[in-house]
Each structure stands twice: as C-alpha cells, then as structure tokens.
PDB file of C-alpha atoms in Angstrom:
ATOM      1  CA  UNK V   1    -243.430-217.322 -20.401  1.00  0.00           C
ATOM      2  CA  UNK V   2    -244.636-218.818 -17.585  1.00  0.00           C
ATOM      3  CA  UNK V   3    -242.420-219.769 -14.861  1.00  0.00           C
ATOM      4  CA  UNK V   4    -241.750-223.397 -14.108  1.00  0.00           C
ATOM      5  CA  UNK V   5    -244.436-225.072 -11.619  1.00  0.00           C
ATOM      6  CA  UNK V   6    -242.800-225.574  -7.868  1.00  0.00           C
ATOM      7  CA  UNK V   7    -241.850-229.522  -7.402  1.00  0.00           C
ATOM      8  CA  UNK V   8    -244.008-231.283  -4.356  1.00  0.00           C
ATOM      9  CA  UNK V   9    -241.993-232.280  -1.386  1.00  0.00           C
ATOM     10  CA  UNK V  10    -240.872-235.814  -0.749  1.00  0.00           C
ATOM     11  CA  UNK V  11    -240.941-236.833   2.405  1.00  0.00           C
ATOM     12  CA  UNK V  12    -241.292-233.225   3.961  1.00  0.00           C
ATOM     13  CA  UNK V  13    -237.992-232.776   1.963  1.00  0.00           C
ATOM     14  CA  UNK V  14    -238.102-229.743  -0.614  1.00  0.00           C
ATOM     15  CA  UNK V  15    -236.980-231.079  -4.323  1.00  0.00           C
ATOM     16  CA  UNK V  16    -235.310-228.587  -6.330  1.00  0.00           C
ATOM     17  CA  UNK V  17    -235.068-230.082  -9.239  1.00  0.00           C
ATOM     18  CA  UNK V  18    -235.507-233.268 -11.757  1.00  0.00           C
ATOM     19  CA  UNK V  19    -233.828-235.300 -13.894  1.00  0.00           C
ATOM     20  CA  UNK V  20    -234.471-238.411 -16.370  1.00  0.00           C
ATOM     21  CA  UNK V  21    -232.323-241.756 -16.584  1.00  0.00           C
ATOM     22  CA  UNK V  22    -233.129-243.752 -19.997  1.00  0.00           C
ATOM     23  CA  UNK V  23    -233.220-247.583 -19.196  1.00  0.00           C
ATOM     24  CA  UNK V  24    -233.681-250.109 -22.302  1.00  0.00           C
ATOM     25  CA  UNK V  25    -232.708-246.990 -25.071  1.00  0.00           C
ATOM     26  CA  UNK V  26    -230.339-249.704 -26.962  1.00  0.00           C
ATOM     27  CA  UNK V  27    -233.017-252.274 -27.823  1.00  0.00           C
ATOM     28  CA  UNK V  28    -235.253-249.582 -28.374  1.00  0.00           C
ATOM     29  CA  UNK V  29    -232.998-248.045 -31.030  1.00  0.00           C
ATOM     30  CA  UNK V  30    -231.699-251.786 -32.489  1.00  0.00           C
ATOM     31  CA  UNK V  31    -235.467-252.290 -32.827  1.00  0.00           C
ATOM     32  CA  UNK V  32    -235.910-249.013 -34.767  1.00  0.00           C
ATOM     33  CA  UNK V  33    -233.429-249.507 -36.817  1.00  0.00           C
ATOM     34  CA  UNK V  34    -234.984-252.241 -38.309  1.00  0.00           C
ATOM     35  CA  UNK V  35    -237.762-250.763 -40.215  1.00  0.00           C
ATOM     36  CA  UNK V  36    -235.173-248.801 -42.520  1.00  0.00           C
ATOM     37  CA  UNK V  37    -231.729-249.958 -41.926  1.00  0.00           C
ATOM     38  CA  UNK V  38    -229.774-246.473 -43.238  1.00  0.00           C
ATOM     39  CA  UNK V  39    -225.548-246.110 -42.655  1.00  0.00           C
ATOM     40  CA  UNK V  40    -225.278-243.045 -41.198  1.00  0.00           C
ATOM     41  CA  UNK V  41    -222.084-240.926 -41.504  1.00  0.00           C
ATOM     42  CA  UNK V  42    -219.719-240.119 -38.172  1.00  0.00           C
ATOM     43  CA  UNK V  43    -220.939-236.582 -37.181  1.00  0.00           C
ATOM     44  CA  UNK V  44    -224.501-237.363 -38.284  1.00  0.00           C
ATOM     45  CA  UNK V  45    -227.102-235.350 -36.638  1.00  0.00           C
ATOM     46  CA  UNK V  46    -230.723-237.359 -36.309  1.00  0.00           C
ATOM     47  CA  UNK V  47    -234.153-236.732 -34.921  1.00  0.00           C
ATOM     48  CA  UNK V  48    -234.839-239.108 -32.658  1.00  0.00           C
ATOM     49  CA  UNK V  49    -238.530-239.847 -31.101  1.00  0.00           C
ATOM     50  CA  UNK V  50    -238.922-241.645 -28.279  1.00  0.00           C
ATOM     51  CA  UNK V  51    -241.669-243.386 -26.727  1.00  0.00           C
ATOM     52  CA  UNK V  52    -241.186-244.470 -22.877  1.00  0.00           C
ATOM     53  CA  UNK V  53    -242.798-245.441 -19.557  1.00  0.00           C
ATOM     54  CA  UNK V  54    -241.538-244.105 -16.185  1.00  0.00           C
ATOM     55  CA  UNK V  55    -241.016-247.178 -15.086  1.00  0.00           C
ATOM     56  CA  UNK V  56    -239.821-246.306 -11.298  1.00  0.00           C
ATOM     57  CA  UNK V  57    -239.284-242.281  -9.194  1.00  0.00           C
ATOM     58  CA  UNK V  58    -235.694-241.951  -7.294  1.00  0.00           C
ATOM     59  CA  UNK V  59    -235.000-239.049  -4.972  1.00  0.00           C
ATOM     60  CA  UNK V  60    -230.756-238.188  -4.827  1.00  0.00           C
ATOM     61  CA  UNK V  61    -229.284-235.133  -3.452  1.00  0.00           C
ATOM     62  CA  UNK V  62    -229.999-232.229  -5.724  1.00  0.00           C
ATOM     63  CA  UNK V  63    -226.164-230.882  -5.040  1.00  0.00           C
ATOM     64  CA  UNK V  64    -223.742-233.787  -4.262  1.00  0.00           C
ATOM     65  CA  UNK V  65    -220.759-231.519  -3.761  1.00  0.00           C
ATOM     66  CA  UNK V  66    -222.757-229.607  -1.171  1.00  0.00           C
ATOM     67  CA  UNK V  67    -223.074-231.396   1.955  1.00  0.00           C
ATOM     68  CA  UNK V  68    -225.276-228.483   3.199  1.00  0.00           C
ATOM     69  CA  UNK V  69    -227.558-228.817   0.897  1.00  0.00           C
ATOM     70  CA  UNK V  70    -230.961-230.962   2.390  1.00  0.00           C
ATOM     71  CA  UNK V  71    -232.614-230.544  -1.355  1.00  0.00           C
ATOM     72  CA  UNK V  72    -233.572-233.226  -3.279  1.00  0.00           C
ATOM     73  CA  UNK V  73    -233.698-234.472  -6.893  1.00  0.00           C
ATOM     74  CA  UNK V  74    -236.257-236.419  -8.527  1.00  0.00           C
ATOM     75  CA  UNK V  75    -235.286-238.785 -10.959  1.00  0.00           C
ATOM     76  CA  UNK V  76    -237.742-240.098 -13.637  1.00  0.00           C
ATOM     77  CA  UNK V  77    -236.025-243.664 -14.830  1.00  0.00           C
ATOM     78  CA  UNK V  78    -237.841-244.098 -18.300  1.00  0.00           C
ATOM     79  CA  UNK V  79    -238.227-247.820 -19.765  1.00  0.00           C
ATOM     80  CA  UNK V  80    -237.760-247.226 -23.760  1.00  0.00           C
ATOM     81  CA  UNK V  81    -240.940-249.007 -25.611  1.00  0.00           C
ATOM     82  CA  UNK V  82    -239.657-247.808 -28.722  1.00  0.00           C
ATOM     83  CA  UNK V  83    -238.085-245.049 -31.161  1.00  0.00           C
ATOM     84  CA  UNK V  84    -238.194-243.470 -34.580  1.00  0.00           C
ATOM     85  CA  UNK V  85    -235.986-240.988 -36.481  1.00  0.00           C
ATOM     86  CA  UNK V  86    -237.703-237.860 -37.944  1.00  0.00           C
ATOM     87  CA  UNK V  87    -237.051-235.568 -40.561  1.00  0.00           C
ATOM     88  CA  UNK V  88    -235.848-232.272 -39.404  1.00  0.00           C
ATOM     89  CA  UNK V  89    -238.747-230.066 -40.526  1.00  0.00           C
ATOM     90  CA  UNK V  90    -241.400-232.694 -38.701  1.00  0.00           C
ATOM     91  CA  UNK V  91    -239.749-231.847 -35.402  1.00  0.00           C
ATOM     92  CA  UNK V  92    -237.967-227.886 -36.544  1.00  0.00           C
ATOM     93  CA  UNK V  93    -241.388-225.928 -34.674  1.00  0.00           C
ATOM     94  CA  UNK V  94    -241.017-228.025 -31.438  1.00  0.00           C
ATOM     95  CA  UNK V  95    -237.291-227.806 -31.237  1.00  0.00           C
ATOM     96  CA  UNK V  96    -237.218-223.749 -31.652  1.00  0.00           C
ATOM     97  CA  UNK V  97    -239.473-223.531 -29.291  1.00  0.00           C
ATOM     98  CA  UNK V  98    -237.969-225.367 -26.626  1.00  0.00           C
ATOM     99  CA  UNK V  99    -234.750-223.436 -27.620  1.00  0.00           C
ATOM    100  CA  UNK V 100    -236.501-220.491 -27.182  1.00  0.00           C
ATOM    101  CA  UNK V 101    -237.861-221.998 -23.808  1.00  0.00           C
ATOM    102  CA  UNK V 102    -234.310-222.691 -22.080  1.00  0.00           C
ATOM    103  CA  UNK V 103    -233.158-219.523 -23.758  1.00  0.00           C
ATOM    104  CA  UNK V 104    -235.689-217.454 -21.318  1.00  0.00           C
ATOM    105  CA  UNK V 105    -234.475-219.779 -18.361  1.00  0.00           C
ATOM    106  CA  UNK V 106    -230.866-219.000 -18.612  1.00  0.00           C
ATOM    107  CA  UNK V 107    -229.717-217.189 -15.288  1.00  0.00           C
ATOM    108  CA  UNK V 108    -232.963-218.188 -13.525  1.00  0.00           C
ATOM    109  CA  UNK V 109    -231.706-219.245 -10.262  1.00  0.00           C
ATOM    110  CA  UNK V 110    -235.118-218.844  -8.381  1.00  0.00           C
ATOM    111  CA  UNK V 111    -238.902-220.375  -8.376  1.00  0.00           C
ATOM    112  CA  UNK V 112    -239.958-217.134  -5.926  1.00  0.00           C
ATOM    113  CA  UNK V 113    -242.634-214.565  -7.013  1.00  0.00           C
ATOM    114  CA  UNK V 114    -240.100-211.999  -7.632  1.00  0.00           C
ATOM    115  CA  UNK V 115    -237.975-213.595  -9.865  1.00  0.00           C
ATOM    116  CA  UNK V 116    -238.934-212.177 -13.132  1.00  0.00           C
ATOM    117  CA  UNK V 117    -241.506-214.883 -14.257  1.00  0.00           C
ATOM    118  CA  UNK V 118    -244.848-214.066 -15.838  1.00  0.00           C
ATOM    119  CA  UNK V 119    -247.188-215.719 -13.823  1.00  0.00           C
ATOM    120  CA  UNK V 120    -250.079-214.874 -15.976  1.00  0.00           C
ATOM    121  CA  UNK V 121    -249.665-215.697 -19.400  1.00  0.00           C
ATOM    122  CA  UNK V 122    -251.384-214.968 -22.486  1.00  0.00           C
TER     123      UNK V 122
END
C-alpha cells in the first residue's frame, strides 16, 4: 500500500492531519427518506451514500491538549446535497477495502521515508 500523500503547509505551518465536519446532513437525510419511507428497527445498521460540497477549509490545532504542538489540522466542512441508503453487497467491495486500508495504517505514527510504507506500488 502506498503511504498516505504529505499535507501542504498552511501558512508556513506544517498540517498533520485532516478531518471532515458534515453541515446540512439532517435535511439531507429527511429529504432521502422521502423516496421510500421504511421504519427501521433500533440497532439497525444502513448504508448510507452521501453526496456533498466542501463548502468552506478550517485550520485548528492538530493536538489541543498539547500546547507544544505548532501542527495544524485541516478541516473539510461538507454542505450535504443529498443521500441514499444502499444495499450491503452494492457497497461490501468498497467497505473491505477501506477496512483493509486502516487495517495497514494501524500503528503508523510517521509520513517519513523509513516508516515502512511502499512508496512504489504495483
């Protein structure tokens, strides 16, 4: 696998990570719910697609509790356009394979060369 692509600087500020906040998901998902009203059961686990806009970029501290810590975090703030449930075996390929994916970056603490990425992939 290759490893994860370095983040740009912001501001001559190194950003160490990113994150998403979902604005507009409940009228998204009232809307969706329209098309085939269903009562799902407490405990219910669902498929849900989304389709968004990055509507705006934020850079936070990338470790509040660290006051040490100079990193950033970009945050993505997504604008919901609209959403769809699928059936588990339309989305079952993706899913394992981003399981698989986060499996592999477990204990990866590190973007340097020597931290155990492929950086050529097949």
């Amino acid at each position: 696998m290759a490893k994860p692509k370095a983040l740009a600087p912001f501001e001559d500020t190194e950003v160490a990570s990113v994150g998403i906040k979902l604005a507009g998901a409940a009228t998204g998902l009232a809307d969706s719910m329209k098309v085939d009203p269903v009562a799902y059961k407490r405990g219910s686990r669902l498929n849900l697609l989304l389709v968004v806009e990055v509507d705006k970029v934020t850079h936070e501290p990338h470790d509040r509790a660290d006051e040490d810590d100079d990193r950033l975090r970009r945050v993505h703030i997504l604008k919901t356009e609209t959403a769809t449930f699928l059936a588990d075996d339309v989305v079952a390929d993706a899913l394992q394979r981003h399981r698989d994916a986060l499996k592999q970056l477990d204990g990866q603490t590190s973007l340097n060369d020597d931290d155990g990425w492929d950086d050529d992939p097949e």
